[in-house]
Amino acid sequence: MRDHDFPAPERRTRGRRRFDDDEPHLAKRGRKAEPQPVDLDPLPDAGTWSSWDDAVHGPRPYPAWLVTELAARDTELGVLKTGKEADVHLVRRAVPDTDRSCLLAAKRYRDADHRLFHRDAGYLEGRRVRRSREMRAMTRRTAFGRQMIAGQWAAAEFAVLGRLWEIGARYGTITVPYPVQLRGTELMLEFLGDPDESLAAPRLAQLRPGEADLRDLWGQLVEALMVLARAGHAHGDLSPYNLLVHEGRLVLIDLPQVVDLVANPQGPEFLARDVRVVATWFAARGLPAALADPLALTEQLLREAGLR
């Protein structure tokens, strides 16, 4: 690799467990997933010392809202989202007896026995590890190999979030949540939403924007995809379900499967699929076809990435 939501869990359904990011099932049944508030009263005995000290940190300068004091404590507040490969928890990091606190989204990839590695093969092309034993284990999907892949997902997401955050901060086009820290297979991210009500920002799929807002969101999306392409990446699994809208700003989330457009031979195909999925959503809600042209946008992005 180069340089460097959250509604509550769905209840169990007949035959298999439903995850709230199973987009096709939500779409087929016509269900509208409403964000649910999380109880801000701490869980019993959930407070621990801040994990900041033994983690890999996000890019500097650290945001002013972020609590980095080693005297802080991390308190579990509940589950924000369940997914196929990871669960997202709400954590409050606060310095006792002060007003210094912040809310964080802790994304925890499941262990090798509980993850659904349904997307690994294509996405991991172009990613390599140095030791042949580890590469063979990952290819054969042994228990050790699956754990290696889990670590790669977390590290890949953290690295690309840091890179995109730095690019966005430089040019004033922040398109991702701030990546706070990485510890093993856990990512701590900026919580996007209403901190007073503990409501996460809605996903694009939940919204029904008017004409002006629709055009504005499409413009923001094209800009975000340009940032990704210039960094040599495609999202790899882009849809209205992993785009948040926070205070009018469109934010990309869920990037563990980010694709290297040069090293991965399937990179252009992943990019074309990303564009087709989101363009279809915008066109279905009234965006003129001349604007939401997936072929034209894909070609433009490939040129930005230096592949045309």
CSV table of C-alpha atoms in Angstrom, one decimal:
chain,number,residue,atom,x,y,z
A,1,MET,CA,0.0,0.0,0.0
A,2,ARG,CA,1.2,3.5,-0.7
A,3,ASP,CA,1.6,6.5,1.7
A,4,HIS,CA,0.8,6.9,3.8
A,5,ASP,CA,-23.5,4.8,11.0
A,6,PHE,CA,-24.2,4.0,12.9
A,7,PRO,CA,-27.6,2.6,13.9
A,8,ALA,CA,-28.0,0.1,16.7
A,9,PRO,CA,-27.8,-3.6,15.8
A,10,GLU,CA,-30.6,-5.2,14.0
A,11,ARG,CA,-32.5,-7.9,15.8
A,12,ARG,CA,-31.9,-11.6,14.9
A,13,THR,CA,-34.0,-12.8,12.0
A,14,ARG,CA,-35.1,-16.3,10.9
A,15,GLY,CA,-32.3,-18.3,9.3
A,16,ARG,CA,-29.4,-16.0,9.9
A,17,ARG,CA,-28.2,-12.9,11.7
A,18,ARG,CA,-29.0,-9.6,10.1
A,19,PHE,CA,-26.3,-6.9,10.1
A,20,ASP,CA,-27.3,-3.3,9.7
A,21,ASP,CA,-24.9,-2.8,6.8
A,22,ASP,CA,-26.5,-5.5,4.7
A,23,GLU,CA,-27.6,-2.9,2.2
A,24,PRO,CA,-29.4,-5.1,-0.4
A,25,HIS,CA,-31.7,-6.5,2.2
A,26,LEU,CA,-32.6,-3.1,3.6
A,27,ALA,CA,-33.3,-1.9,0.1
A,28,LYS,CA,-35.4,-4.8,-0.9
A,29,ARG,CA,-37.7,-4.6,2.2
A,30,GLY,CA,-38.0,-0.9,1.9
A,31,ARG,CA,-36.9,-0.4,5.5
A,32,LYS,CA,-35.6,2.9,6.6
A,33,ALA,CA,-32.9,2.5,9.3
A,34,GLU,CA,-33.3,5.3,11.8
A,35,PRO,CA,-30.3,6.3,14.0
A,36,GLN,CA,-30.9,5.4,17.6
A,37,PRO,CA,-29.5,7.3,20.6
A,38,VAL,CA,-27.0,5.5,22.8
A,39,ASP,CA,-27.3,5.7,26.5
A,40,LEU,CA,-24.6,8.0,27.7
A,41,ASP,CA,-24.7,6.6,31.2
A,42,PRO,CA,-21.5,4.4,31.5
A,43,LEU,CA,-21.8,0.7,31.6
A,44,PRO,CA,-20.9,-0.8,35.0
A,45,ASP,CA,-17.2,-1.1,35.6
A,46,ALA,CA,-16.5,-0.1,32.0
A,47,GLY,CA,-14.0,2.7,32.7
A,48,THR,CA,-10.3,1.9,31.9
A,49,TRP,CA,-7.3,4.1,31.5
A,50,SER,CA,-7.0,5.7,28.2
A,51,SER,CA,-5.3,3.5,25.5
A,52,TRP,CA,-3.7,6.5,23.9
A,53,ASP,CA,-0.3,5.8,25.3
A,54,ASP,CA,0.3,2.4,23.7
A,55,ALA,CA,-1.4,3.1,20.3
A,56,VAL,CA,-0.3,4.3,16.9
A,57,HIS,CA,-1.5,7.9,16.7
A,58,GLY,CA,-3.3,9.8,13.9
A,59,PRO,CA,-1.7,12.6,11.9
A,60,ARG,CA,-0.5,15.8,13.5
A,61,PRO,CA,-1.5,18.4,14.4
A,62,TYR,CA,-4.0,16.6,16.7
A,63,PRO,CA,-7.5,18.2,16.6
A,64,ALA,CA,-8.2,20.5,19.5
A,65,TRP,CA,-11.2,18.4,20.6
A,66,LEU,CA,-9.1,15.2,21.0
A,67,VAL,CA,-8.2,14.2,24.6
A,68,THR,CA,-4.6,13.0,24.6
A,69,GLU,CA,-3.9,13.3,28.3
A,70,LEU,CA,-2.6,10.0,29.8
A,71,ALA,CA,-4.7,10.7,33.0
A,72,ALA,CA,-7.9,10.2,30.9
A,73,ARG,CA,-10.2,7.2,31.1
A,74,ASP,CA,-12.1,5.4,28.4
A,75,THR,CA,-15.7,4.5,29.2
A,76,GLU,CA,-17.8,2.2,27.0
A,77,LEU,CA,-21.2,3.7,26.3
A,78,GLY,CA,-22.7,1.1,24.0
A,79,VAL,CA,-22.8,-0.3,20.4
A,80,LEU,CA,-23.3,2.1,17.5
A,81,LYS,CA,-23.2,-0.4,14.7
A,82,THR,CA,-22.7,-4.0,13.8
A,83,GLY,CA,-21.2,-5.1,10.5
A,84,LYS,CA,-19.9,-8.2,8.7
A,85,GLU,CA,-16.3,-7.7,9.7
A,86,ALA,CA,-16.3,-5.3,12.6
A,87,ASP,CA,-18.5,-3.7,15.3
A,88,VAL,CA,-18.4,0.0,16.1
A,89,HIS,CA,-18.7,1.1,19.8
A,90,LEU,CA,-19.2,4.5,21.3
A,91,VAL,CA,-16.5,5.4,23.8
A,92,ARG,CA,-16.2,8.5,26.0
A,93,ARG,CA,-12.6,9.6,26.7
A,94,ALA,CA,-12.5,12.0,29.6
A,95,VAL,CA,-10.0,13.4,32.2
A,96,PRO,CA,-11.6,12.9,35.7
A,97,ASP,CA,-12.6,16.0,37.6
A,98,THR,CA,-12.2,18.3,34.5
A,99,ASP,CA,-14.3,19.3,31.5
A,100,ARG,CA,-11.9,17.6,29.1
A,101,SER,CA,-13.8,14.9,27.2
A,102,CYS,CA,-14.6,13.6,23.7
A,103,LEU,CA,-16.7,10.9,22.1
A,104,LEU,CA,-14.9,8.4,19.9
A,105,ALA,CA,-16.1,5.6,17.6
A,106,ALA,CA,-14.1,2.4,18.3
A,107,LYS,CA,-14.2,0.1,15.3
A,108,ARG,CA,-13.2,-3.4,16.4
A,109,TYR,CA,-12.5,-6.1,13.8
A,110,ARG,CA,-13.7,-9.5,14.8
A,111,ASP,CA,-11.3,-12.3,15.6
A,112,ALA,CA,-10.6,-15.0,13.0
A,113,ASP,CA,-13.5,-17.2,14.1
A,114,HIS,CA,-16.2,-14.6,13.9
A,115,ARG,CA,-15.4,-12.6,10.8
A,116,LEU,CA,-17.0,-13.0,7.4
A,117,PHE,CA,-14.1,-12.7,5.0
A,118,HIS,CA,-16.4,-12.5,2.0
A,119,ARG,CA,-14.4,-9.8,0.1
A,120,ASP,CA,-10.8,-10.7,0.8
A,121,ALA,CA,-9.5,-12.2,-2.4
A,122,GLY,CA,-9.9,-9.4,-4.8
A,123,TYR,CA,-9.2,-6.6,-2.4
A,124,LEU,CA,-6.0,-8.0,-1.1
A,125,GLU,CA,-4.4,-8.2,-4.5
A,126,GLY,CA,-1.6,-5.7,-4.6
A,127,ARG,CA,-1.0,-6.0,-0.9
A,128,ARG,CA,2.0,-8.1,0.1
A,129,VAL,CA,3.7,-9.0,3.3
A,130,ARG,CA,7.4,-9.7,3.5
A,131,ARG,CA,7.5,-13.1,5.0
A,132,SER,CA,6.5,-15.9,2.6
A,133,ARG,CA,5.1,-18.0,5.5
A,134,GLU,CA,2.6,-15.2,6.3
A,135,MET,CA,1.7,-14.8,2.7
A,136,ARG,CA,1.0,-18.5,2.3
A,137,ALA,CA,-1.1,-18.5,5.4
A,138,MET,CA,-3.2,-15.6,4.2
A,139,THR,CA,-3.7,-17.2,0.8
A,140,ARG,CA,-4.7,-20.6,2.3
A,141,ARG,CA,-7.0,-18.8,4.9
A,142,THR,CA,-5.6,-20.7,7.9
A,143,ALA,CA,-6.5,-19.4,11.3
A,144,PHE,CA,-3.2,-17.6,11.5
A,145,GLY,CA,-3.7,-16.3,8.0
A,146,ARG,CA,-7.2,-15.0,8.8
A,147,GLN,CA,-5.8,-13.1,11.8
A,148,MET,CA,-3.1,-11.6,9.5
A,149,ILE,CA,-5.8,-10.5,7.2
A,150,ALA,CA,-7.8,-8.9,10.0
A,151,GLY,CA,-4.7,-6.9,10.9
A,152,GLN,CA,-4.3,-5.9,7.3
A,153,TRP,CA,-7.8,-4.6,7.2
A,154,ALA,CA,-7.3,-2.4,10.2
A,155,ALA,CA,-3.9,-1.2,9.2
A,156,ALA,CA,-5.0,-0.4,5.7
A,157,GLU,CA,-8.0,1.6,6.9
A,158,PHE,CA,-6.0,3.5,9.4
A,159,ALA,CA,-3.3,4.4,6.8
A,160,VAL,CA,-5.6,5.5,4.1
A,161,LEU,CA,-7.7,7.6,6.6
A,162,GLY,CA,-4.6,9.3,7.8
A,163,ARG,CA,-3.4,10.0,4.3
A,164,LEU,CA,-6.8,11.4,3.2
A,165,TRP,CA,-7.1,13.5,6.3
A,166,GLU,CA,-3.7,15.1,5.7
A,167,ILE,CA,-4.6,15.8,2.1
A,168,GLY,CA,-8.0,17.2,3.1
A,169,ALA,CA,-6.5,19.4,5.9
A,170,ARG,CA,-4.0,20.8,3.4
A,171,TYR,CA,-6.6,21.8,0.8
A,172,GLY,CA,-9.6,22.4,3.0
A,173,THR,CA,-11.6,19.4,1.7
A,174,ILE,CA,-11.9,17.0,4.7
A,175,THR,CA,-13.7,13.9,3.4
A,176,VAL,CA,-13.1,11.3,6.2
A,177,PRO,CA,-13.4,11.1,10.0
A,178,TYR,CA,-10.2,11.9,11.8
A,179,PRO,CA,-8.3,8.6,12.6
A,180,VAL,CA,-7.4,8.9,16.3
A,181,GLN,CA,-5.4,5.8,16.9
A,182,LEU,CA,-4.8,2.2,16.0
A,183,ARG,CA,-4.2,-0.7,18.5
A,184,GLY,CA,-4.0,-4.1,16.9
A,185,THR,CA,-7.4,-4.6,15.1
A,186,GLU,CA,-9.1,-1.7,16.9
A,187,LEU,CA,-9.4,1.7,15.3
A,188,MET,CA,-10.5,4.8,17.3
A,189,LEU,CA,-12.2,7.3,15.0
A,190,GLU,CA,-13.7,10.8,15.3
A,191,PHE,CA,-17.4,10.4,16.3
A,192,LEU,CA,-19.6,12.2,13.8
A,193,GLY,CA,-23.0,13.2,15.0
A,194,ASP,CA,-24.7,15.0,17.9
A,195,PRO,CA,-22.6,14.5,21.0
A,196,ASP,CA,-25.4,15.8,23.3
A,197,GLU,CA,-27.9,13.3,22.0
A,198,SER,CA,-25.3,10.6,21.1
A,199,LEU,CA,-26.9,10.4,17.7
A,200,ALA,CA,-24.6,9.4,14.9
A,201,ALA,CA,-24.7,11.3,11.6
A,202,PRO,CA,-27.2,9.8,9.1
A,203,ARG,CA,-26.0,7.8,6.2
A,204,LEU,CA,-26.7,9.2,2.7
A,205,ALA,CA,-29.1,6.3,2.1
A,206,GLN,CA,-31.4,7.6,4.8
A,207,LEU,CA,-31.8,11.0,3.3
A,208,ARG,CA,-34.2,12.4,0.7
A,209,PRO,CA,-32.4,15.6,-0.3
A,210,GLY,CA,-34.1,18.3,-2.4
A,211,GLU,CA,-32.7,19.4,-5.7
A,212,ALA,CA,-30.2,22.0,-4.5
A,213,ASP,CA,-28.9,19.7,-1.7
A,214,LEU,CA,-28.7,16.8,-4.1
A,215,ARG,CA,-26.5,18.7,-6.5
A,216,ASP,CA,-24.4,20.0,-3.6
A,217,LEU,CA,-23.9,16.4,-2.2
A,218,TRP,CA,-23.0,15.1,-5.7
A,219,GLY,CA,-20.4,17.9,-6.0
A,220,GLN,CA,-18.9,16.9,-2.7
A,221,LEU,CA,-18.8,13.3,-3.7
A,222,VAL,CA,-17.0,14.0,-6.9
A,223,GLU,CA,-14.5,16.1,-5.0
A,224,ALA,CA,-14.0,13.3,-2.5
A,225,LEU,CA,-13.5,10.7,-5.2
A,226,MET,CA,-10.9,13.0,-6.9
A,227,VAL,CA,-9.0,13.2,-3.6
A,228,LEU,CA,-9.0,9.4,-3.4
A,229,ALA,CA,-7.9,9.0,-7.1
A,230,ARG,CA,-5.1,11.5,-6.8
A,231,ALA,CA,-3.8,9.5,-3.8
A,232,GLY,CA,-4.0,6.4,-6.1
A,233,HIS,CA,-7.0,4.7,-4.4
A,234,ALA,CA,-10.5,3.6,-5.0
A,235,HIS,CA,-12.9,3.1,-2.1
A,236,GLY,CA,-13.7,-0.4,-3.3
A,237,ASP,CA,-17.1,-0.8,-1.6
A,238,LEU,CA,-18.7,2.6,-2.1
A,239,SER,CA,-22.5,3.0,-1.7
A,240,PRO,CA,-25.0,5.4,-0.1
A,241,TYR,CA,-24.7,3.2,3.1
A,242,ASN,CA,-21.1,4.1,3.8
A,243,LEU,CA,-21.4,7.8,3.1
A,244,LEU,CA,-22.3,10.0,6.1
A,245,VAL,CA,-23.8,13.5,6.0
A,246,HIS,CA,-22.6,15.5,9.0
A,247,GLU,CA,-23.6,19.2,9.2
A,248,GLY,CA,-24.1,19.3,5.5
A,249,ARG,CA,-20.7,17.7,4.8
A,250,LEU,CA,-20.4,14.4,3.0
A,251,VAL,CA,-18.0,12.0,4.7
A,252,LEU,CA,-16.5,8.7,3.4
A,253,ILE,CA,-16.5,5.8,5.9
A,254,ASP,CA,-15.7,2.1,6.0
A,255,LEU,CA,-12.4,2.0,4.0
A,256,PRO,CA,-10.7,-1.2,5.1
A,257,GLN,CA,-11.0,-2.6,1.6
A,258,VAL,CA,-9.5,0.5,-0.1
A,259,VAL,CA,-8.0,-0.5,-3.4
A,260,ASP,CA,-4.6,0.5,-4.8
A,261,LEU,CA,-5.4,1.6,-8.4
A,262,VAL,CA,-1.9,0.8,-9.6
A,263,ALA,CA,-0.8,-2.3,-7.7
A,264,ASN,CA,-4.2,-4.1,-7.9
A,265,PRO,CA,-4.9,-5.3,-11.4
A,266,GLN,CA,-8.7,-5.1,-10.7
A,267,GLY,CA,-8.4,-1.5,-9.4
A,268,PRO,CA,-10.1,0.2,-12.4
A,269,GLU,CA,-13.0,-2.3,-12.2
A,270,PHE,CA,-13.5,-1.6,-8.5
A,271,LEU,CA,-13.4,2.2,-9.2
A,272,ALA,CA,-16.0,1.8,-12.1
A,273,ARG,CA,-18.3,-0.2,-9.8
A,274,ASP,CA,-18.0,2.5,-7.0
A,275,VAL,CA,-19.0,5.2,-9.4
A,276,ARG,CA,-21.8,3.2,-11.0
A,277,VAL,CA,-23.4,2.5,-7.6
A,278,VAL,CA,-23.4,6.0,-6.3
A,279,ALA,CA,-24.3,7.6,-9.7
A,280,THR,CA,-27.3,5.2,-9.9
A,281,TRP,CA,-28.5,6.4,-6.4
A,282,PHE,CA,-28.2,10.1,-7.3
A,283,ALA,CA,-29.9,9.6,-10.7
A,284,ALA,CA,-32.8,7.8,-9.1
A,285,ARG,CA,-33.4,10.8,-6.9
A,286,GLY,CA,-33.5,13.3,-9.7
A,287,LEU,CA,-29.9,14.3,-10.4
A,288,PRO,CA,-29.7,15.1,-14.2
A,289,ALA,CA,-28.2,12.2,-16.2
A,290,ALA,CA,-25.7,14.7,-17.7
A,291,LEU,CA,-24.2,15.2,-14.2
A,292,ALA,CA,-24.5,11.6,-13.0
A,293,ASP,CA,-22.7,10.0,-15.9
A,294,PRO,CA,-20.7,7.1,-14.5
A,295,LEU,CA,-18.6,6.4,-17.6
A,296,ALA,CA,-17.5,10.0,-17.9
A,297,LEU,CA,-16.7,10.3,-14.2
A,298,THR,CA,-14.8,7.0,-14.1
A,299,GLU,CA,-12.6,8.2,-17.0
A,300,GLN,CA,-12.0,11.5,-15.3
A,301,LEU,CA,-10.9,9.7,-12.1
A,302,LEU,CA,-8.6,7.4,-13.9
A,303,ARG,CA,-6.9,10.4,-15.5
A,304,GLU,CA,-6.5,12.0,-12.1
A,305,ALA,CA,-4.9,8.7,-10.9
A,306,GLY,CA,-2.5,8.8,-13.9
A,307,LEU,CA,-4.0,5.7,-15.5
A,308,ARG,CA,-5.2,7.4,-18.7
